[in-house]
mmCIF file of C-alpha atoms in Angstrom:
data_model
loop_
_atom_site.group_PDB
_atom_site.id
_atom_site.type_symbol
_atom_site.label_atom_id
_atom_site.label_comp_id
_atom_site.label_asym_id
_atom_site.label_seq_id
_atom_site.Cartn_x
_atom_site.Cartn_y
_atom_site.Cartn_z
ATOM 1 C CA MET Q 1 55.880 -2.139 40.672
ATOM 2 C CA TYR Q 2 54.932 -3.342 44.073
ATOM 3 C CA GLU Q 3 53.511 -0.412 45.764
ATOM 4 C CA VAL Q 4 50.664 -0.678 43.361
ATOM 5 C CA LEU Q 5 50.106 -4.544 43.643
ATOM 6 C CA ASP Q 6 48.158 -4.974 46.806
ATOM 7 C CA ASP Q 7 46.086 -8.099 46.936
ATOM 8 C CA THR Q 8 43.295 -7.171 44.921
ATOM 9 C CA ALA Q 9 45.332 -5.372 42.140
ATOM 10 C CA ALA Q 10 47.576 -8.685 42.155
ATOM 11 C CA GLN Q 11 44.363 -11.020 41.782
ATOM 12 C CA THR Q 12 42.780 -8.494 39.059
ATOM 13 C CA ILE Q 13 45.976 -9.142 36.949
ATOM 14 C CA LEU Q 14 46.111 -12.590 37.269
ATOM 15 C CA ALA Q 15 42.435 -13.173 36.479
ATOM 16 C CA ILE Q 16 42.661 -10.981 33.718
ATOM 17 C CA ASP Q 17 42.285 -13.022 29.871
ATOM 18 C CA SER Q 18 43.016 -10.774 27.179
ATOM 19 C CA GLY Q 19 39.723 -8.952 25.969
ATOM 20 C CA ASP Q 20 38.368 -9.303 29.405
ATOM 21 C CA SER Q 21 35.703 -6.502 30.551
ATOM 22 C CA ILE Q 22 35.977 -5.156 33.813
ATOM 23 C CA ARG Q 23 32.601 -6.829 34.924
ATOM 24 C CA ARG Q 24 34.224 -10.479 33.451
ATOM 25 C CA VAL Q 25 37.000 -9.860 35.823
ATOM 26 C CA ALA Q 26 34.803 -9.283 38.611
ATOM 27 C CA GLN Q 27 32.890 -12.149 38.308
ATOM 28 C CA HIS Q 28 35.871 -14.448 37.987
ATOM 29 C CA LEU Q 29 37.213 -13.071 41.334
ATOM 30 C CA HIS Q 30 33.651 -12.974 42.841
ATOM 31 C CA THR Q 31 34.455 -9.206 44.030
ATOM 32 C CA PRO Q 32 32.495 -6.441 43.564
ATOM 33 C CA TYR Q 33 32.792 -4.428 40.316
ATOM 34 C CA GLU Q 34 33.490 -1.181 41.912
ATOM 35 C CA THR Q 35 36.456 -2.736 43.707
ATOM 36 C CA VAL Q 36 38.016 -4.197 40.659
ATOM 37 C CA ARG Q 37 37.110 -0.965 38.504
ATOM 38 C CA GLN Q 38 39.280 1.258 41.251
ATOM 39 C CA ALA Q 39 42.359 -1.713 41.076
ATOM 40 C CA VAL Q 40 42.126 -1.536 37.143
ATOM 41 C CA ASN Q 41 42.484 2.157 37.358
ATOM 42 C CA ARG Q 42 45.596 2.105 39.438
ATOM 43 C CA LEU Q 43 47.050 -0.544 37.401
ATOM 44 C CA GLU Q 44 46.410 1.449 34.005
ATOM 45 C CA ASP Q 45 47.493 4.384 35.629
ATOM 46 C CA ALA Q 46 50.899 2.679 36.337
ATOM 47 C CA GLY Q 47 51.006 1.290 33.078
ATOM 48 C CA TYR Q 48 50.896 -2.381 33.738
ATOM 49 C CA VAL Q 49 47.198 -2.933 32.457
ATOM 50 C CA SER Q 50 45.730 -1.223 28.938
ATOM 51 C CA TYR Q 51 42.433 -0.883 28.621
ATOM 52 C CA ASP Q 52 41.649 -0.779 24.527
ATOM 53 C CA ASP Q 53 38.355 -3.134 23.734
ATOM 54 C CA GLY Q 54 39.067 -5.099 26.619
ATOM 55 C CA LEU Q 55 41.872 -5.594 29.358
ATOM 56 C CA THR Q 56 45.335 -6.580 28.637
ATOM 57 C CA VAL Q 57 48.271 -7.109 30.790
ATOM 58 C CA VAL Q 58 51.298 -5.405 29.207
ATOM 59 C CA ASP Q 59 53.959 -8.474 29.544
ATOM 60 C CA ASP Q 60 54.379 -11.529 31.499
ATOM 61 C CA GLN Q 61 56.704 -9.800 34.223
ATOM 62 C CA VAL Q 62 53.916 -8.219 35.566
ATOM 63 C CA ARG Q 63 52.127 -11.279 35.912
ATOM 64 C CA ASP Q 64 54.865 -13.195 37.411
ATOM 65 C CA ALA Q 65 55.293 -10.400 39.843
ATOM 66 C CA ALA Q 66 51.465 -10.600 40.881
ATOM 67 C CA ARG Q 67 51.736 -14.446 41.133
ATOM 68 C CA ASP Q 68 54.886 -14.232 43.590
ATOM 69 C CA LEU Q 69 52.840 -11.421 45.615
ATOM 70 C CA VAL Q 70 49.518 -13.551 45.790
ATOM 71 C CA ALA Q 71 51.684 -16.724 46.536
ATOM 72 C CA ALA Q 72 53.495 -15.074 48.980
ATOM 73 C CA SER Q 73 50.489 -13.700 50.961
ATOM 74 C CA ALA Q 74 48.983 -17.406 50.959
ATOM 75 C CA GLY Q 75 52.275 -18.400 52.627
ATOM 76 C CA VAL Q 76 51.702 -15.586 55.277
ATOM 77 C CA SER Q 77 47.989 -16.429 55.577
ATOM 78 C CA PRO Q 78 46.556 -19.464 54.349
ATOM 79 C CA ALA Q 79 43.761 -19.486 51.991
ATOM 80 C CA SER Q 80 40.322 -19.462 52.823
ATOM 81 C CA ILE Q 81 37.822 -21.772 51.341
ATOM 82 C CA GLU Q 82 36.303 -18.925 49.051
ATOM 83 C CA GLU Q 83 39.842 -18.019 48.153
ATOM 84 C CA THR Q 84 40.654 -21.371 46.983
ATOM 85 C CA TYR Q 85 37.947 -21.580 44.642
ATOM 86 C CA VAL Q 86 39.468 -18.464 42.797
ATOM 87 C CA ILE Q 87 43.114 -19.464 42.824
ATOM 88 C CA PRO Q 88 43.011 -21.774 40.228
ATOM 89 C CA GLN Q 89 41.881 -19.125 37.819
ATOM 90 C CA PHE Q 90 45.285 -17.488 38.204
ATOM 91 C CA GLY Q 91 46.799 -20.822 36.675
ATOM 92 C CA ASP Q 92 47.829 -20.709 32.765
ATOM 93 C CA TRP Q 93 46.020 -23.870 32.022
ATOM 94 C CA PRO Q 94 42.242 -24.983 31.572
ATOM 95 C CA PHE Q 95 40.071 -26.437 34.229
ATOM 96 C CA ALA Q 96 37.028 -27.056 35.204
ATOM 97 C CA PHE Q 97 35.170 -27.718 38.435
ATOM 98 C CA THR Q 98 33.896 -31.442 38.941
ATOM 99 C CA ARG Q 99 32.018 -34.032 40.882
ATOM 100 C CA ILE Q 100 30.898 -32.284 44.110
ATOM 101 C CA ASP Q 101 32.058 -29.168 42.854
ATOM 102 C CA ALA Q 102 30.120 -29.251 39.569
ATOM 103 C CA VAL Q 103 26.989 -29.836 41.821
ATOM 104 C CA TYR Q 104 27.693 -26.809 43.896
ATOM 105 C CA VAL Q 105 28.424 -24.451 40.792
ATOM 106 C CA TRP Q 106 25.276 -25.695 38.827
ATOM 107 C CA THR Q 107 22.971 -25.820 41.992
ATOM 108 C CA GLN Q 108 24.597 -21.767 42.305
ATOM 109 C CA GLY Q 109 25.891 -22.677 45.790
ATOM 110 C CA GLY Q 110 22.458 -24.032 46.849
ATOM 111 C CA TYR Q 111 23.867 -27.532 47.286
ATOM 112 C CA GLN Q 112 26.760 -28.649 49.474
ATOM 113 C CA VAL Q 113 27.563 -32.369 50.787
ATOM 114 C CA GLY Q 114 30.356 -34.425 51.934
ATOM 115 C CA ARG Q 115 32.530 -31.668 53.273
ATOM 116 C CA ASN Q 116 32.852 -29.257 55.830
ATOM 117 C CA PRO Q 117 35.333 -26.271 56.574
ATOM 118 C CA ASP Q 118 38.058 -28.463 58.849
ATOM 119 C CA ASP Q 119 38.074 -31.147 55.818
ATOM 120 C CA TYR Q 120 37.476 -29.556 52.439
ATOM 121 C CA PRO Q 121 38.568 -31.008 49.311
ATOM 122 C CA LEU Q 122 38.144 -29.125 45.853
ATOM 123 C CA PHE Q 123 37.600 -31.187 42.679
ATOM 124 C CA LEU Q 124 39.217 -29.959 39.466
ATOM 125 C CA ALA Q 125 39.051 -31.633 36.019
ATOM 126 C CA VAL Q 126 42.223 -30.943 34.401
ATOM 127 C CA ARG Q 127 44.010 -32.001 30.968
ATOM 128 C CA GLU Q 128 46.310 -34.780 31.473
ATOM 129 C CA GLN Q 129 49.358 -32.966 29.819
ATOM 130 C CA ASP Q 130 48.998 -30.280 32.598
ATOM 131 C CA VAL Q 131 49.184 -32.169 35.904
ATOM 132 C CA ASP Q 132 52.388 -31.745 36.651
ATOM 133 C CA ALA Q 133 52.329 -28.002 36.189
ATOM 134 C CA TRP Q 134 49.243 -28.050 38.401
ATOM 135 C CA GLU Q 135 50.799 -29.641 41.133
ATOM 136 C CA THR Q 136 53.656 -27.186 41.202
ATOM 137 C CA PHE Q 137 51.282 -24.329 40.654
ATOM 138 C CA PHE Q 138 49.364 -25.401 43.619
ATOM 139 C CA GLU Q 139 52.462 -25.775 45.910
ATOM 140 C CA SER Q 140 53.399 -22.300 45.439
ATOM 141 C CA PHE Q 141 49.939 -21.585 47.472
ATOM 142 C CA ASP Q 142 50.834 -24.214 50.183
ATOM 143 C CA LEU Q 143 47.835 -26.167 48.554
ATOM 144 C CA PRO Q 144 48.048 -29.924 48.564
ATOM 145 C CA THR Q 145 47.211 -32.012 45.368
ATOM 146 C CA ALA Q 146 46.323 -35.695 44.667
ATOM 147 C CA LEU Q 147 44.441 -37.490 42.270
ATOM 148 C CA GLN Q 148 42.324 -39.086 45.045
ATOM 149 C CA ARG Q 149 40.921 -37.613 48.017
ATOM 150 C CA GLN Q 150 42.876 -37.610 50.807
ATOM 151 C CA PRO Q 151 42.018 -38.629 54.567
ATOM 152 C CA ARG Q 152 42.031 -35.644 56.870
ATOM 153 C CA GLU Q 153 44.795 -36.779 59.171
ATOM 154 C CA GLU Q 154 47.501 -37.315 56.350
ATOM 155 C CA LEU Q 155 47.021 -33.293 55.798
ATOM 156 C CA ASP Q 156 48.401 -30.366 57.300
ATOM 157 C CA GLY Q 157 45.469 -28.070 56.931
ATOM 158 C CA PRO Q 158 41.585 -28.458 56.121
ATOM 159 C CA LEU Q 159 42.330 -27.859 52.066
ATOM 160 C CA GLN Q 160 43.364 -30.125 49.364
ATOM 161 C CA ILE Q 161 42.926 -30.274 45.612
ATOM 162 C CA VAL Q 162 41.879 -33.523 43.937
ATOM 163 C CA LEU Q 163 42.592 -33.116 40.336
ATOM 164 C CA GLU Q 164 40.622 -35.450 37.964
ATOM 165 C CA PRO Q 165 43.115 -36.032 34.701
ATOM 166 C CA ARG Q 166 41.114 -35.960 31.215
ATOM 167 C CA LEU Q 167 42.466 -36.324 27.742
ATOM 168 C CA SER Q 168 40.523 -33.179 27.013
ATOM 169 C CA LEU Q 169 37.899 -30.366 28.723
ATOM 170 C CA ASP Q 170 34.417 -29.554 27.643
ATOM 171 C CA ILE Q 171 34.263 -26.333 29.980
ATOM 172 C CA GLU Q 172 31.123 -24.267 30.664
ATOM 173 C CA HIS Q 173 30.740 -21.149 32.777
ATOM 174 C CA VAL Q 174 28.353 -20.533 35.658
ATOM 175 C CA GLU Q 175 28.300 -17.282 37.576
ATOM 176 C CA GLY Q 176 31.995 -16.958 36.539
ATOM 177 C CA TYR Q 177 33.096 -20.601 37.414
ATOM 178 C CA PRO Q 178 34.386 -22.919 34.921
ATOM 179 C CA VAL Q 179 32.435 -26.251 35.380
ATOM 180 C CA ILE Q 180 31.925 -29.309 33.524
ATOM 181 C CA PRO Q 181 28.833 -29.571 31.401
ATOM 182 C CA ARG Q 182 25.435 -29.861 33.071
ATOM 183 C CA ALA Q 183 24.896 -33.119 31.699
ATOM 184 C CA GLY Q 184 27.942 -34.572 32.784
ATOM 185 C CA THR Q 185 27.110 -33.279 36.328
ATOM 186 C CA ILE Q 186 23.728 -34.804 36.224
ATOM 187 C CA GLU Q 187 25.342 -38.267 34.974
ATOM 188 C CA TYR Q 188 27.662 -38.211 37.929
ATOM 189 C CA MET Q 189 24.590 -37.150 40.530
ATOM 190 C CA CYS Q 190 22.222 -40.255 38.787
ATOM 191 C CA GLU Q 191 25.537 -42.421 39.590
ATOM 192 C CA ASN Q 192 25.478 -41.332 43.298
ATOM 193 C CA TYR Q 193 21.866 -41.089 43.489
ATOM 194 C CA ALA Q 194 21.256 -41.421 47.017
ATOM 195 C CA GLN Q 195 23.668 -38.492 47.793
ATOM 196 C CA PHE Q 196 22.198 -36.216 45.187
ATOM 197 C CA GLN Q 197 18.593 -36.939 44.958
ATOM 198 C CA SER Q 198 17.815 -33.560 46.617
ATOM 199 C CA ALA Q 199 20.143 -31.738 44.217
ATOM 200 C CA LEU Q 200 18.602 -33.575 41.636
ATOM 201 C CA ALA Q 201 15.199 -32.117 42.229
ATOM 202 C CA MET Q 202 16.882 -28.848 42.817
ATOM 203 C CA LEU Q 203 18.303 -28.577 39.410
ATOM 204 C CA ASP Q 204 15.075 -29.460 37.778
ATOM 205 C CA ARG Q 205 13.442 -26.805 39.454
ATOM 206 C CA MET Q 206 16.012 -24.363 38.611
ATOM 207 C CA TYR Q 207 16.581 -25.082 35.030
ATOM 208 C CA GLU Q 208 13.374 -25.291 32.698
ATOM 209 C CA ASP Q 209 14.582 -27.283 29.975
ATOM 210 C CA LEU Q 210 15.346 -30.014 32.364
ATOM 211 C CA ASP Q 211 13.212 -33.266 33.220
ATOM 212 C CA VAL Q 212 15.228 -35.520 35.387
ATOM 213 C CA ASP Q 213 12.163 -37.455 36.519
ATOM 214 C CA VAL Q 214 13.163 -37.288 40.378
ATOM 215 C CA THR Q 215 10.742 -36.124 43.392
ATOM 216 C CA TYR Q 216 12.531 -35.456 46.598
ATOM 217 C CA ARG Q 217 10.390 -35.520 49.791
ATOM 218 C CA GLU Q 218 12.105 -34.317 52.927
ATOM 219 C CA THR Q 219 11.022 -37.347 54.862
ATOM 220 C CA GLU Q 220 13.088 -39.397 52.688
ATOM 221 C CA ARG Q 221 16.082 -37.753 53.720
ATOM 222 C CA ALA Q 222 15.643 -39.440 57.576
ATOM 223 C CA GLN Q 223 15.789 -42.841 56.387
ATOM 224 C CA PRO Q 224 18.634 -45.067 56.638
#
């Protein structure tokens, strides 16, 4: 089995929801379509996935082996920021990017604030019932989790996962990323208006159905 499961093939298996197209899996992984198509062909030839009106992983043992391989790879070479955005999609429970990451997703990567490569939390909304499972999952990838952002000096590396437990999740998808709804994201931005004024103006320009009544001038950014 493992001779077929390189990193791309393993990630492809983990990203598949039954019925997905190759294009949808490529979008989830933020990987070129042709790269994923070739991986699917190898996996189908090996009998690990089937493609009949959509992709299906043949059994849980294949998925477990793929997860073990990806986790082992992360243990040898720590995940990059880009890879960490993909890793939650390998879990078995729903989630949605929230807070700063919801702004990042809804602006399609156009707005980033309060983070740098040396101190980079990712914010995930999860169901309360799944918190323990997510903590165990991220531990297998050597990614620390907490319910509040932790100071950088208390961490061994630059990345951390901040979980936001919720009774239920309302999830939308933007360019392959699961994210809290736009209305909830805008509410969060308005609650932190000074930090997100320019992002609100960006969203107002991006989405014609929005009217958030904000005008941002570059000169305002320099004011204390």
